[in-house]
Every structure is written in structure tokens, then in C-alpha cells.
PDB file of C-alpha atoms in Angstrom:
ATOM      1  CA  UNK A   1       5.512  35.815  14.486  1.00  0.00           C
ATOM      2  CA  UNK A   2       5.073  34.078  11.072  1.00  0.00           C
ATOM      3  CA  UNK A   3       2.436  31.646  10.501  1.00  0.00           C
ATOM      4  CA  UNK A   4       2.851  29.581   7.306  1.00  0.00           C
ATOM      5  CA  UNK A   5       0.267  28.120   5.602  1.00  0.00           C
ATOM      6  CA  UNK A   6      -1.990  31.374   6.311  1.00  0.00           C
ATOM      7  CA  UNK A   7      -3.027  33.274   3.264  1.00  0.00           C
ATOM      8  CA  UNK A   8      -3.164  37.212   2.741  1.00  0.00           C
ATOM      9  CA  UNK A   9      -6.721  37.334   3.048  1.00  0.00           C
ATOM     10  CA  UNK A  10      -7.085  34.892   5.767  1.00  0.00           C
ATOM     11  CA  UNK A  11      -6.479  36.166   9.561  1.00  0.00           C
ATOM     12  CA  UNK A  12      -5.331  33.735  12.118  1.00  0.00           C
ATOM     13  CA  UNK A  13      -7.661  33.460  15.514  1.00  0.00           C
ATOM     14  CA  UNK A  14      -6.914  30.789  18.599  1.00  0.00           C
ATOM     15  CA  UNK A  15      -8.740  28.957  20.981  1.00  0.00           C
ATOM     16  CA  UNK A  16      -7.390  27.774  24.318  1.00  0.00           C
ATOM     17  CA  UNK A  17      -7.432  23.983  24.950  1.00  0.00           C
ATOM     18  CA  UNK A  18      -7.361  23.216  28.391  1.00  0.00           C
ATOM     19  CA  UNK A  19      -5.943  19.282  28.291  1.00  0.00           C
ATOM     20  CA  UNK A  20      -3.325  19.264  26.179  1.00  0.00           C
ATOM     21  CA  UNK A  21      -2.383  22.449  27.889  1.00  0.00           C
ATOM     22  CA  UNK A  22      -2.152  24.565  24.212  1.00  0.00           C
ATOM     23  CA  UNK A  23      -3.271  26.865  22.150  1.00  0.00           C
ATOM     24  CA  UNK A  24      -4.857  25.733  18.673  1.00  0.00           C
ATOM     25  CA  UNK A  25      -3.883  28.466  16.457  1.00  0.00           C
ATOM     26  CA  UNK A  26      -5.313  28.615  12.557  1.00  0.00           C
ATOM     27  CA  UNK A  27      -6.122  30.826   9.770  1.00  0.00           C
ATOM     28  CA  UNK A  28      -9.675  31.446   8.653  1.00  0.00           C
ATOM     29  CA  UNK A  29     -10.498  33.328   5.156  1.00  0.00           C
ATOM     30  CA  UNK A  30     -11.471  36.956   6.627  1.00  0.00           C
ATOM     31  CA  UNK A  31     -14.722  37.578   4.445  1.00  0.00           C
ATOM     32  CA  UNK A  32     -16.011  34.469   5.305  1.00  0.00           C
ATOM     33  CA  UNK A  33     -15.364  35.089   9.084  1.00  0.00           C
ATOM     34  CA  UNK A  34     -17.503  38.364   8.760  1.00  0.00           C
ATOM     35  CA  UNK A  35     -20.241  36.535   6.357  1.00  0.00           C
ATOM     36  CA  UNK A  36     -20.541  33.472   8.919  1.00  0.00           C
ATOM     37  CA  UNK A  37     -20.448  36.301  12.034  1.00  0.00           C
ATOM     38  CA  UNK A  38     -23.091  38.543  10.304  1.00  0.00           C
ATOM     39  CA  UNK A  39     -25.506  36.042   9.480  1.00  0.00           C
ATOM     40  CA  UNK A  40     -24.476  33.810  12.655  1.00  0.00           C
ATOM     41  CA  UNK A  41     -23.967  36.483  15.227  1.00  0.00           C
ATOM     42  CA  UNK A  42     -24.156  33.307  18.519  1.00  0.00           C
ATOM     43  CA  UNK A  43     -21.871  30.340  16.675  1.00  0.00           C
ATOM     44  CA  UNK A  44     -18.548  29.897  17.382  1.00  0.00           C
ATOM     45  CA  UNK A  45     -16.267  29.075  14.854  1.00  0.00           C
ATOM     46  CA  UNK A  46     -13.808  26.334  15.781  1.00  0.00           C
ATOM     47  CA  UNK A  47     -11.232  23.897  14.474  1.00  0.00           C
ATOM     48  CA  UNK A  48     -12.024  20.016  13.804  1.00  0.00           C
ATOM     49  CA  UNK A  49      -9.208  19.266  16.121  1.00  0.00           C
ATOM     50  CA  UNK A  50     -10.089  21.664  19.037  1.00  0.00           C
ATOM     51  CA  UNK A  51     -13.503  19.602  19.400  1.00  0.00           C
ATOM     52  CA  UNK A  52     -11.646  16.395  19.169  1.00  0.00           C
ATOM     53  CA  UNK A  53      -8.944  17.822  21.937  1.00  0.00           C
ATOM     54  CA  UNK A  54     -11.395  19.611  24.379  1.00  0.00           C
ATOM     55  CA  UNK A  55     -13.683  16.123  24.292  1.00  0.00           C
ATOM     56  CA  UNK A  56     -10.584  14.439  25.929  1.00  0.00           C
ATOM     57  CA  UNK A  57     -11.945  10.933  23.709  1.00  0.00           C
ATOM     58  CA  UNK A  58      -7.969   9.487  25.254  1.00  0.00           C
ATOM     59  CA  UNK A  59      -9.855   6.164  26.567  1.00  0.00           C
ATOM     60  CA  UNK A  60      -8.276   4.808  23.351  1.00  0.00           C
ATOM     61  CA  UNK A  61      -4.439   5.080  22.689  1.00  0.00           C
ATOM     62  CA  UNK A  62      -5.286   5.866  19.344  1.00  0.00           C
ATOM     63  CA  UNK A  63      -8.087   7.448  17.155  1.00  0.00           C
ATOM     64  CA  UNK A  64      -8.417   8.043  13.760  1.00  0.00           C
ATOM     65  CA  UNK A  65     -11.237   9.948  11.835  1.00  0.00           C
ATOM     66  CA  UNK A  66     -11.323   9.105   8.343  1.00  0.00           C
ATOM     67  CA  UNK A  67     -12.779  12.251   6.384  1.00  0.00           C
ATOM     68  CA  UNK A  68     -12.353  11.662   2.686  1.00  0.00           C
ATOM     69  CA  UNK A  69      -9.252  11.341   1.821  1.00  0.00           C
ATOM     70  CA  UNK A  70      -7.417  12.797   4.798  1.00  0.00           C
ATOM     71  CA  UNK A  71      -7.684  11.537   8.498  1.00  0.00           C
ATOM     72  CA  UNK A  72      -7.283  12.867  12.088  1.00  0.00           C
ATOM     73  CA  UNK A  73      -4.579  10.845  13.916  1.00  0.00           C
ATOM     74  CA  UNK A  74      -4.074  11.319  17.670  1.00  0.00           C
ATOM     75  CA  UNK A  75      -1.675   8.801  19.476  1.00  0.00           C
ATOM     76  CA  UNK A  76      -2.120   9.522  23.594  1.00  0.00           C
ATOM     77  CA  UNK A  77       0.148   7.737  25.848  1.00  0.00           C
ATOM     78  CA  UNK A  78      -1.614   6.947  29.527  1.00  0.00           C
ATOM     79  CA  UNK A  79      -3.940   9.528  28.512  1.00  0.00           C
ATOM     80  CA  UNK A  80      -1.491  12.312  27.298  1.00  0.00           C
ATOM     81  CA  UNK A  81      -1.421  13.500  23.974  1.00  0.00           C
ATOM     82  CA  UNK A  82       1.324  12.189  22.238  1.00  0.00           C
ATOM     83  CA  UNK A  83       0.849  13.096  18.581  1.00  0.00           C
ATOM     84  CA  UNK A  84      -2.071  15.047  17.099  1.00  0.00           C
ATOM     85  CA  UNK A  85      -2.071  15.836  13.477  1.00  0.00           C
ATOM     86  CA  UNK A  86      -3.827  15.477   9.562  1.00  0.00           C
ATOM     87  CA  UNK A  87      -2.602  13.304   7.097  1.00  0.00           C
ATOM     88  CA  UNK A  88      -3.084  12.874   3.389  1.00  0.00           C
ATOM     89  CA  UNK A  89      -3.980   8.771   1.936  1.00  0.00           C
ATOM     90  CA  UNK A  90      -4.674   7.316  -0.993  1.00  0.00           C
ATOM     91  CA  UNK A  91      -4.580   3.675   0.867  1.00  0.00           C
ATOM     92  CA  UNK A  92      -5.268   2.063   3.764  1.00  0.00           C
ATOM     93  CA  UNK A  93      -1.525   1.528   3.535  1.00  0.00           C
ATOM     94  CA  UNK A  94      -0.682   5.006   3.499  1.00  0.00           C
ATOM     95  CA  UNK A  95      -2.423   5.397   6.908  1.00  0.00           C
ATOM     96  CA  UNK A  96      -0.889   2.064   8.451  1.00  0.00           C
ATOM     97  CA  UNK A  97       2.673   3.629   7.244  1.00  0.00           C
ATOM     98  CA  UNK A  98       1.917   6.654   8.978  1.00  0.00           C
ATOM     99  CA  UNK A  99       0.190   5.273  11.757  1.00  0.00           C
ATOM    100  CA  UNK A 100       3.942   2.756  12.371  1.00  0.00           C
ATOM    101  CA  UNK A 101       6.407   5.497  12.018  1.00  0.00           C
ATOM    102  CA  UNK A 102       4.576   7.544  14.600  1.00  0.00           C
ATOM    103  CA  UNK A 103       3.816   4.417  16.876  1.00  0.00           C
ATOM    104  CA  UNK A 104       7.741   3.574  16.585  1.00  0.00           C
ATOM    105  CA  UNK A 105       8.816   6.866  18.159  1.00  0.00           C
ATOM    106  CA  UNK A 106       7.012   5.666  21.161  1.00  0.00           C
ATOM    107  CA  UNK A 107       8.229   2.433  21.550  1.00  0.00           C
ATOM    108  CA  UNK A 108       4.648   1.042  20.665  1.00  0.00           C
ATOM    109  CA  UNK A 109       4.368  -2.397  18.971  1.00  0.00           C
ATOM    110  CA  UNK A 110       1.607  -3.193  16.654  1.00  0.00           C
ATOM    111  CA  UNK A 111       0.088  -5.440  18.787  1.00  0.00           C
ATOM    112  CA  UNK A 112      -0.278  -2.974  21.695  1.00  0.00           C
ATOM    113  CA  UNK A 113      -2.213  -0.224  19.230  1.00  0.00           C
ATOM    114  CA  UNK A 114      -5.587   0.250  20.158  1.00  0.00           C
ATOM    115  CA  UNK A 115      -6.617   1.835  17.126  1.00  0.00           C
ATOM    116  CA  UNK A 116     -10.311   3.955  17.548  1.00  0.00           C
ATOM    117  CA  UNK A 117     -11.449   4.241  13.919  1.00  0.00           C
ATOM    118  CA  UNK A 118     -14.605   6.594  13.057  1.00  0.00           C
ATOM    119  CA  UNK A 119     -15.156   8.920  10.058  1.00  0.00           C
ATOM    120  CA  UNK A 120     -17.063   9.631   6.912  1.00  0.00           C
ATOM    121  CA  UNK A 121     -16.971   9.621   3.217  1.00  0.00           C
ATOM    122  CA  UNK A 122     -17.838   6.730   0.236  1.00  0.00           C
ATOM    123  CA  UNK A 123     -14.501   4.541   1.351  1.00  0.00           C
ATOM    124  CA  UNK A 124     -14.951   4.656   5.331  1.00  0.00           C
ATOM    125  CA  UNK A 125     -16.297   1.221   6.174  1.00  0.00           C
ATOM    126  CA  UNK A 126     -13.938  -0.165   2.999  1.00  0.00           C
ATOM    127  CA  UNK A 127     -10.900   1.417   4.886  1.00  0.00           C
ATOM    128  CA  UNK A 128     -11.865   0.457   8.659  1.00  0.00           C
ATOM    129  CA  UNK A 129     -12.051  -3.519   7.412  1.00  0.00           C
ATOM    130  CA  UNK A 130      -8.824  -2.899   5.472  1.00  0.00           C
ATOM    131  CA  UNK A 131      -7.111  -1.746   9.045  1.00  0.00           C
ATOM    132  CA  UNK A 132      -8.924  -4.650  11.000  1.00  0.00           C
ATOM    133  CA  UNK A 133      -5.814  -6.568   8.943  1.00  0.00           C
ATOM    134  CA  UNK A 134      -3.150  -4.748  10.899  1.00  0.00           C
ATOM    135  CA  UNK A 135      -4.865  -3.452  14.046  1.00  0.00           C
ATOM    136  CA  UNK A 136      -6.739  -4.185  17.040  1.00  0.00           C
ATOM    137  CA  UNK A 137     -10.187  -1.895  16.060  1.00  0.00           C
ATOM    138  CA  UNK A 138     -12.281  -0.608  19.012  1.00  0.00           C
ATOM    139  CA  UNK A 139     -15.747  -1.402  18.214  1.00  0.00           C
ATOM    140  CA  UNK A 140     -18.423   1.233  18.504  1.00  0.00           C
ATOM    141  CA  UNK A 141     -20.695   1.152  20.887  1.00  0.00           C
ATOM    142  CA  UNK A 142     -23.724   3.250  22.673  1.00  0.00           C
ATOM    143  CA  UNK A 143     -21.384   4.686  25.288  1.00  0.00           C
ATOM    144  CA  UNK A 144     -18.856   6.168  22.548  1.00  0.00           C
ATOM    145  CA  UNK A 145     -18.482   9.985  22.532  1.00  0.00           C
ATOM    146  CA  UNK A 146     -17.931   9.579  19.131  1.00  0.00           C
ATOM    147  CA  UNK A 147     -21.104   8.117  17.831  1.00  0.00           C
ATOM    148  CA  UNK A 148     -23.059  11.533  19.601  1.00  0.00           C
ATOM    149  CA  UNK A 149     -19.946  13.614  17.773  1.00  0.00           C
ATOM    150  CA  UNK A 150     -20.719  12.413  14.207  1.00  0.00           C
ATOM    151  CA  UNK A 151     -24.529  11.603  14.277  1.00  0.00           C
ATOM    152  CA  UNK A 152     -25.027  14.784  11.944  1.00  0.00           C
ATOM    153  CA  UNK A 153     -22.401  14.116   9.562  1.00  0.00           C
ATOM    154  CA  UNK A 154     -23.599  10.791   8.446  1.00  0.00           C
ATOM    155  CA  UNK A 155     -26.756  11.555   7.719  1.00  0.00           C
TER     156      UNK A 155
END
């Protein structure tokens, strides 16, 4: 099978994800596998979207993790995954384009998006307000799994 995407000097591992049902295939860079397994004989070396997946976070119909200046958008319909995936933004508009095309093939209406918005970089909390203007935002709270997931990344 052909993977594209995957360099020549990157080898392609998986990790099983139990709900979705799937496997979460991707290319890492084969010296660094060996450097990080040398020095780091214990870690595991995972995807972004495998810990999102295997967390099961589908008490919201939609999340979004803003990283920079690409996102994590999962769209879950009663609880099953509907649409997992990365997107590139320059705008808040980009991501409320992106978010509505996706929404449509579901038969979702604005108004019924629950949108769960976390994340880090210089433009998060600029970009969360700016989607407040099309969205319904999930506050955070204590009892998010989210807040625990990105405590180390913020600081």
C-alpha cells in the first residue's frame, strides 16, 4: 500500500483506536524515531489526534484546538465521530468556512453547533471571541478533560 504524504526517510507506524473503531496510521522521520527511542527507551510516541480520539472528549458535537495557525476539527454526531481532520487558517473566517461546509454535509444548522474551542498560540483567545460571533462556545470549566489535556502546553 502507498501512503502519501510519507517521506523516504520517514517510516509509517499505527496505533489502534478503540472508539472510532480505526487505525491512526502516520509517518514519523526514522532517525528521530531511534534518537527519541534511545534516549527515551519507556515513552510512547503518538499522534495529536490519537490522544484527542482515545479521550472520547464527544460530550460536545464539536471541538476545535487552535494550534498556531492550524486547528483540530472533530464534528461527532450523538457521540460518533463524524469528521476528524487538520486544517490550515489565516482567519477566523477560514475556520467558520470550514467549520459550515463540513456542518452542511450533516444537515447541521449553525444554531445547533456546539462548538468546544481550546488551543494555544499568540492569536487563541483573539480567535475564540472572533467565533463567539458565529457560534454557540462551550465555556471551560473544572470538569473539562481538556483543561487537564493542555495544562503543560500553556505554560
Amino acid at each position: 500500500m502507498k501512503l502519501y504524504f510519507v517521506e523516504e526517510a520517514e517510516k509509517t507506524y499505527f496505533n489502534y483506536i478503540a472508539s472510532p473503531p480505526c487505525y491512526m496510521v502516520y509517518p514519523v522521520n526514522e532517525k528521530l524515531y531511534n534518537l527519541l527511542n534511545n534516549y527515551f527507551p519507556d515513552a510512547n510516541i503518538d499522534t495529536f489526534s490519537n490522544t484527542l480520539l482515545n479521550n472520547n472528549f464527544a460530550s460536545f458535537n464539536t471541538q476545535l484546538i487552535i494550534l498556531n495557525d492550524h486547528a483540530v476539527l472533530s464534528f461527532y454526531h450523538y457521540k460518533e465521530l463524524k469528521y476528524h481532520g487538520y486544517l490550515s487558517f489565516e482567519t477566523a473566517e477560514d475556520i467558520v468556512y470550514k467549520t459550515g461546509s463540513i456542518a452542511t454535509q450533516y444537515n447541521l444548522k449553525q444554531e445547533d453547533i456546539k462548538l468546544f474551542v481550546t488551543g494555544i498560540g499568540n492569536t487563541f483567545e483573539e480567535l475564540r471571541e472572533e467565533l463567539k460571533l458565529f457560534f454557540q462556545i462551550q465555556e471551560r470549566t473544572a470538569d473539562n478533560d481538556y483543561i487537564q489535556l493542555f495544562n503543560g502546553l500553556n505554560s
